[in-house]
Amino acid sequence: MDNIEITKVGLNDIDQLQKIGRLTFEETFSESNSKENMKNYLEEGFSIEKLTAELNDKNSEFYFATLDNEVIGYLKINFGASQTELKDSKALEIERIYVSKEFHGKSVGQLLYDKAIQIAKQKKVDYVWLGVWEENPRAIRFYKKNGFVEFDKHIFKLGDDEQTDIMMKLKLTT
């Protein structure tokens, strides 16, 4: 799997971003959520308008993981005021790391994660933080393995369903 490339996503990649965004969100969460809540979230959360606004936001960046020109995963990071919770200028938020199911266990997530940490170090932030669904043990294990610790919880609403996200952070050593 060593020919996986990590590339920054631009506006001209929006169709691919929408496709991988919807695919991986559905793969990750469809079993645990109602069809209606999923359908609405996939339509609104990954609409062309919303993705355009996010891609135009100078405080957010998206990166693709591609293998033989096929997008197999992506990363979304936020800085400053674009962070979803702690709007701390000394922090970077990893909002999303999603990898297509068929490529799970092949270090794709780790490559995307490494990219986020590399950018955090370039930006000289003090720490990296994220929210992970409490019922996603795979993701929680991944972040713990990478040194993240829990520091809080918050509620994420998917349609009419309230879900708990565990907030985790990693202090960067300079």
PDB file of C-alpha atoms in Angstrom:
ATOM      1  CA  MET A   1       0.000   0.000   0.000  1.00  0.00           C
ATOM      2  CA  ASP A   2       2.967   2.326  -0.363  1.00  0.00           C
ATOM      3  CA  ASN A   3       1.687   4.195  -3.417  1.00  0.00           C
ATOM      4  CA  ILE A   4      -1.035   5.981  -1.489  1.00  0.00           C
ATOM      5  CA  GLU A   5      -0.831   9.712  -2.105  1.00  0.00           C
ATOM      6  CA  ILE A   6      -2.073  12.441   0.215  1.00  0.00           C
ATOM      7  CA  THR A   7      -3.136  15.535  -1.729  1.00  0.00           C
ATOM      8  CA  LYS A   8      -4.870  18.780  -0.828  1.00  0.00           C
ATOM      9  CA  VAL A   9      -8.464  19.029  -2.046  1.00  0.00           C
ATOM     10  CA  GLY A  10      -9.473  22.021  -4.171  1.00  0.00           C
ATOM     11  CA  LEU A  11     -12.823  23.283  -5.463  1.00  0.00           C
ATOM     12  CA  ASN A  12     -12.388  21.323  -8.694  1.00  0.00           C
ATOM     13  CA  ASP A  13     -12.373  18.106  -6.587  1.00  0.00           C
ATOM     14  CA  ILE A  14     -15.781  18.824  -5.056  1.00  0.00           C
ATOM     15  CA  ASP A  15     -17.631  15.965  -6.789  1.00  0.00           C
ATOM     16  CA  GLN A  16     -15.073  13.443  -5.550  1.00  0.00           C
ATOM     17  CA  LEU A  17     -15.213  14.981  -2.072  1.00  0.00           C
ATOM     18  CA  GLN A  18     -18.995  14.664  -1.996  1.00  0.00           C
ATOM     19  CA  LYS A  19     -18.770  11.067  -3.172  1.00  0.00           C
ATOM     20  CA  ILE A  20     -16.148   9.897  -0.645  1.00  0.00           C
ATOM     21  CA  GLY A  21     -17.808  11.954   2.104  1.00  0.00           C
ATOM     22  CA  ARG A  22     -21.207  10.351   1.610  1.00  0.00           C
ATOM     23  CA  LEU A  23     -19.828   6.861   1.032  1.00  0.00           C
ATOM     24  CA  THR A  24     -17.667   6.736   4.156  1.00  0.00           C
ATOM     25  CA  PHE A  25     -20.236   8.416   6.399  1.00  0.00           C
ATOM     26  CA  GLU A  26     -22.843   5.895   5.308  1.00  0.00           C
ATOM     27  CA  GLU A  27     -20.473   2.954   5.748  1.00  0.00           C
ATOM     28  CA  THR A  28     -19.525   4.142   9.227  1.00  0.00           C
ATOM     29  CA  PHE A  29     -22.914   5.097  10.647  1.00  0.00           C
ATOM     30  CA  SER A  30     -25.800   3.598   8.656  1.00  0.00           C
ATOM     31  CA  GLU A  31     -26.185   0.504  10.849  1.00  0.00           C
ATOM     32  CA  SER A  32     -26.616   2.626  13.971  1.00  0.00           C
ATOM     33  CA  ASN A  33     -29.009   5.277  12.636  1.00  0.00           C
ATOM     34  CA  SER A  34     -32.468   5.533  11.131  1.00  0.00           C
ATOM     35  CA  LYS A  35     -32.705   5.689   7.339  1.00  0.00           C
ATOM     36  CA  GLU A  36     -34.394   9.071   7.494  1.00  0.00           C
ATOM     37  CA  ASN A  37     -31.794  10.693   9.747  1.00  0.00           C
ATOM     38  CA  MET A  38     -29.028   9.294   7.546  1.00  0.00           C
ATOM     39  CA  LYS A  39     -30.675  10.448   4.323  1.00  0.00           C
ATOM     40  CA  ASN A  40     -31.157  13.989   5.621  1.00  0.00           C
ATOM     41  CA  TYR A  41     -27.632  14.224   6.990  1.00  0.00           C
ATOM     42  CA  LEU A  42     -26.072  12.888   3.782  1.00  0.00           C
ATOM     43  CA  GLU A  43     -28.075  15.387   1.717  1.00  0.00           C
ATOM     44  CA  GLU A  44     -27.408  18.426   3.912  1.00  0.00           C
ATOM     45  CA  GLY A  45     -23.995  17.628   5.395  1.00  0.00           C
ATOM     46  CA  PHE A  46     -22.492  16.829   2.011  1.00  0.00           C
ATOM     47  CA  SER A  47     -24.443  19.208  -0.225  1.00  0.00           C
ATOM     48  CA  ILE A  48     -22.431  21.000  -2.932  1.00  0.00           C
ATOM     49  CA  GLU A  49     -23.282  24.344  -1.246  1.00  0.00           C
ATOM     50  CA  LYS A  50     -21.977  23.233   2.148  1.00  0.00           C
ATOM     51  CA  LEU A  51     -18.830  21.641   0.707  1.00  0.00           C
ATOM     52  CA  THR A  52     -18.154  24.754  -1.417  1.00  0.00           C
ATOM     53  CA  ALA A  53     -18.389  26.954   1.674  1.00  0.00           C
ATOM     54  CA  GLU A  54     -16.072  24.603   3.594  1.00  0.00           C
ATOM     55  CA  LEU A  55     -13.540  24.463   0.750  1.00  0.00           C
ATOM     56  CA  ASN A  56     -13.585  28.268   0.509  1.00  0.00           C
ATOM     57  CA  ASP A  57     -12.968  28.639   4.252  1.00  0.00           C
ATOM     58  CA  LYS A  58      -9.327  29.622   4.747  1.00  0.00           C
ATOM     59  CA  ASN A  59      -9.409  28.034   8.221  1.00  0.00           C
ATOM     60  CA  SER A  60     -10.383  24.584   6.954  1.00  0.00           C
ATOM     61  CA  GLU A  61      -8.456  22.155   4.767  1.00  0.00           C
ATOM     62  CA  PHE A  62      -9.349  18.848   3.179  1.00  0.00           C
ATOM     63  CA  TYR A  63      -6.916  16.175   2.014  1.00  0.00           C
ATOM     64  CA  PHE A  64      -7.563  13.076  -0.079  1.00  0.00           C
ATOM     65  CA  ALA A  65      -5.861   9.727   0.253  1.00  0.00           C
ATOM     66  CA  THR A  66      -5.699   8.296  -3.259  1.00  0.00           C
ATOM     67  CA  LEU A  67      -4.544   4.954  -4.566  1.00  0.00           C
ATOM     68  CA  ASP A  68      -4.090   4.632  -8.344  1.00  0.00           C
ATOM     69  CA  ASN A  69      -6.123   7.823  -8.830  1.00  0.00           C
ATOM     70  CA  GLU A  70      -9.034   6.479  -6.794  1.00  0.00           C
ATOM     71  CA  VAL A  71     -10.002   8.468  -3.693  1.00  0.00           C
ATOM     72  CA  ILE A  72     -10.085   5.999  -0.787  1.00  0.00           C
ATOM     73  CA  GLY A  73     -10.252   8.334   2.195  1.00  0.00           C
ATOM     74  CA  TYR A  74     -10.093  11.927   3.336  1.00  0.00           C
ATOM     75  CA  LEU A  75      -9.120  14.242   6.152  1.00  0.00           C
ATOM     76  CA  LYS A  76     -10.703  17.518   7.257  1.00  0.00           C
ATOM     77  CA  ILE A  77      -8.881  19.839   9.643  1.00  0.00           C
ATOM     78  CA  ASN A  78      -9.922  23.197  11.103  1.00  0.00           C
ATOM     79  CA  PHE A  79      -8.053  26.096  12.663  1.00  0.00           C
ATOM     80  CA  GLY A  80      -9.039  29.214  14.565  1.00  0.00           C
ATOM     81  CA  ALA A  81     -12.685  30.244  14.373  1.00  0.00           C
ATOM     82  CA  SER A  82     -13.602  27.366  12.063  1.00  0.00           C
ATOM     83  CA  GLN A  83     -13.121  24.769  14.805  1.00  0.00           C
ATOM     84  CA  THR A  84     -16.421  23.211  15.804  1.00  0.00           C
ATOM     85  CA  GLU A  85     -15.962  23.707  19.559  1.00  0.00           C
ATOM     86  CA  LEU A  86     -12.799  24.980  21.206  1.00  0.00           C
ATOM     87  CA  LYS A  87     -12.076  27.965  19.000  1.00  0.00           C
ATOM     88  CA  ASP A  88      -8.523  28.143  20.293  1.00  0.00           C
ATOM     89  CA  SER A  89      -5.935  29.797  18.065  1.00  0.00           C
ATOM     90  CA  LYS A  90      -3.277  27.528  19.590  1.00  0.00           C
ATOM     91  CA  ALA A  91      -5.117  24.365  18.540  1.00  0.00           C
ATOM     92  CA  LEU A  92      -5.914  22.372  15.422  1.00  0.00           C
ATOM     93  CA  GLU A  93      -9.060  20.255  15.159  1.00  0.00           C
ATOM     94  CA  ILE A  94      -9.186  16.997  13.241  1.00  0.00           C
ATOM     95  CA  GLU A  95     -12.855  17.088  12.264  1.00  0.00           C
ATOM     96  CA  ARG A  96     -12.859  14.039  10.033  1.00  0.00           C
ATOM     97  CA  ILE A  97     -10.682  11.123   9.071  1.00  0.00           C
ATOM     98  CA  TYR A  98     -12.684   8.674   7.005  1.00  0.00           C
ATOM     99  CA  VAL A  99     -11.448   5.739   4.999  1.00  0.00           C
ATOM    100  CA  SER A 100     -13.479   3.599   2.632  1.00  0.00           C
ATOM    101  CA  LYS A 101     -14.326   0.278   4.322  1.00  0.00           C
ATOM    102  CA  GLU A 102     -12.452  -1.911   1.866  1.00  0.00           C
ATOM    103  CA  PHE A 103      -9.238  -0.107   2.832  1.00  0.00           C
ATOM    104  CA  HIS A 104      -9.648  -0.350   6.608  1.00  0.00           C
ATOM    105  CA  GLY A 105      -6.616  -1.811   8.354  1.00  0.00           C
ATOM    106  CA  LYS A 106      -4.240  -0.718   5.599  1.00  0.00           C
ATOM    107  CA  SER A 107      -2.761   2.326   7.401  1.00  0.00           C
ATOM    108  CA  VAL A 108      -4.661   4.831   5.254  1.00  0.00           C
ATOM    109  CA  GLY A 109      -6.108   6.514   8.356  1.00  0.00           C
ATOM    110  CA  GLN A 110      -2.636   6.675   9.867  1.00  0.00           C
ATOM    111  CA  LEU A 111      -1.259   8.447   6.777  1.00  0.00           C
ATOM    112  CA  LEU A 112      -4.075  11.015   6.900  1.00  0.00           C
ATOM    113  CA  TYR A 113      -3.549  11.408  10.639  1.00  0.00           C
ATOM    114  CA  ASP A 114       0.213  11.897  10.136  1.00  0.00           C
ATOM    115  CA  LYS A 115      -0.572  14.646   7.607  1.00  0.00           C
ATOM    116  CA  ALA A 116      -2.746  16.440  10.179  1.00  0.00           C
ATOM    117  CA  ILE A 117       0.020  16.264  12.794  1.00  0.00           C
ATOM    118  CA  GLN A 118       2.593  17.511  10.281  1.00  0.00           C
ATOM    119  CA  ILE A 119       0.399  20.562   9.543  1.00  0.00           C
ATOM    120  CA  ALA A 120      -0.223  21.140  13.263  1.00  0.00           C
ATOM    121  CA  LYS A 121       3.540  21.248  13.814  1.00  0.00           C
ATOM    122  CA  GLN A 122       4.045  23.611  10.859  1.00  0.00           C
ATOM    123  CA  LYS A 123       1.401  25.911  12.332  1.00  0.00           C
ATOM    124  CA  LYS A 124       3.087  25.616  15.735  1.00  0.00           C
ATOM    125  CA  VAL A 125      -0.130  24.857  17.606  1.00  0.00           C
ATOM    126  CA  ASP A 126       0.055  23.567  21.194  1.00  0.00           C
ATOM    127  CA  TYR A 127      -2.377  20.709  20.769  1.00  0.00           C
ATOM    128  CA  VAL A 128      -4.621  18.778  18.413  1.00  0.00           C
ATOM    129  CA  TRP A 129      -8.151  17.806  19.426  1.00  0.00           C
ATOM    130  CA  LEU A 130     -11.131  15.946  18.017  1.00  0.00           C
ATOM    131  CA  GLY A 131     -14.520  14.513  18.851  1.00  0.00           C
ATOM    132  CA  VAL A 132     -15.188  10.815  18.322  1.00  0.00           C
ATOM    133  CA  TRP A 133     -18.517   9.018  18.677  1.00  0.00           C
ATOM    134  CA  GLU A 134     -18.577   7.024  21.912  1.00  0.00           C
ATOM    135  CA  GLU A 135     -19.875   3.982  20.029  1.00  0.00           C
ATOM    136  CA  ASN A 136     -16.972   3.904  17.584  1.00  0.00           C
ATOM    137  CA  PRO A 137     -14.433   1.813  19.531  1.00  0.00           C
ATOM    138  CA  ARG A 138     -12.216   1.370  16.468  1.00  0.00           C
ATOM    139  CA  ALA A 139     -11.660   5.108  16.182  1.00  0.00           C
ATOM    140  CA  ILE A 140     -11.213   5.570  19.938  1.00  0.00           C
ATOM    141  CA  ARG A 141      -8.541   2.846  19.993  1.00  0.00           C
ATOM    142  CA  PHE A 142      -6.792   4.459  17.027  1.00  0.00           C
ATOM    143  CA  TYR A 143      -6.546   7.851  18.731  1.00  0.00           C
ATOM    144  CA  LYS A 144      -5.521   6.390  22.092  1.00  0.00           C
ATOM    145  CA  LYS A 145      -2.771   4.466  20.323  1.00  0.00           C
ATOM    146  CA  ASN A 146      -1.616   7.798  18.908  1.00  0.00           C
ATOM    147  CA  GLY A 147      -1.444   9.339  22.389  1.00  0.00           C
ATOM    148  CA  PHE A 148      -4.780  11.152  22.642  1.00  0.00           C
ATOM    149  CA  VAL A 149      -6.505  11.468  26.015  1.00  0.00           C
ATOM    150  CA  GLU A 150     -10.155  12.129  26.805  1.00  0.00           C
ATOM    151  CA  PHE A 151     -10.957  15.524  28.258  1.00  0.00           C
ATOM    152  CA  ASP A 152     -14.685  16.120  27.737  1.00  0.00           C
ATOM    153  CA  LYS A 153     -17.880  14.964  26.055  1.00  0.00           C
ATOM    154  CA  HIS A 154     -20.367  16.761  23.854  1.00  0.00           C
ATOM    155  CA  ILE A 155     -23.659  16.031  22.141  1.00  0.00           C
ATOM    156  CA  PHE A 156     -23.857  15.600  18.392  1.00  0.00           C
ATOM    157  CA  LYS A 157     -27.331  15.651  16.858  1.00  0.00           C
ATOM    158  CA  LEU A 158     -27.996  13.400  13.895  1.00  0.00           C
ATOM    159  CA  GLY A 159     -31.532  14.316  12.886  1.00  0.00           C
ATOM    160  CA  ASP A 160     -33.717  13.713  15.938  1.00  0.00           C
ATOM    161  CA  ASP A 161     -31.128  11.488  17.608  1.00  0.00           C
ATOM    162  CA  GLU A 162     -28.733  12.865  20.213  1.00  0.00           C
ATOM    163  CA  GLN A 163     -25.378  11.110  20.340  1.00  0.00           C
ATOM    164  CA  THR A 164     -22.406  11.552  22.611  1.00  0.00           C
ATOM    165  CA  ASP A 165     -19.003  12.374  21.219  1.00  0.00           C
ATOM    166  CA  ILE A 166     -15.925  11.890  23.334  1.00  0.00           C
ATOM    167  CA  MET A 167     -13.560  14.839  23.076  1.00  0.00           C
ATOM    168  CA  MET A 168      -9.895  13.856  22.964  1.00  0.00           C
ATOM    169  CA  LYS A 169      -6.712  15.836  22.714  1.00  0.00           C
ATOM    170  CA  LEU A 170      -3.015  15.440  22.135  1.00  0.00           C
ATOM    171  CA  LYS A 171      -0.468  17.931  23.427  1.00  0.00           C
ATOM    172  CA  LEU A 172       2.279  18.527  20.906  1.00  0.00           C
ATOM    173  CA  THR A 173       5.829  18.636  22.132  1.00  0.00           C
ATOM    174  CA  THR A 174       7.918  21.201  20.362  1.00  0.00           C
TER     175      THR A 174
END
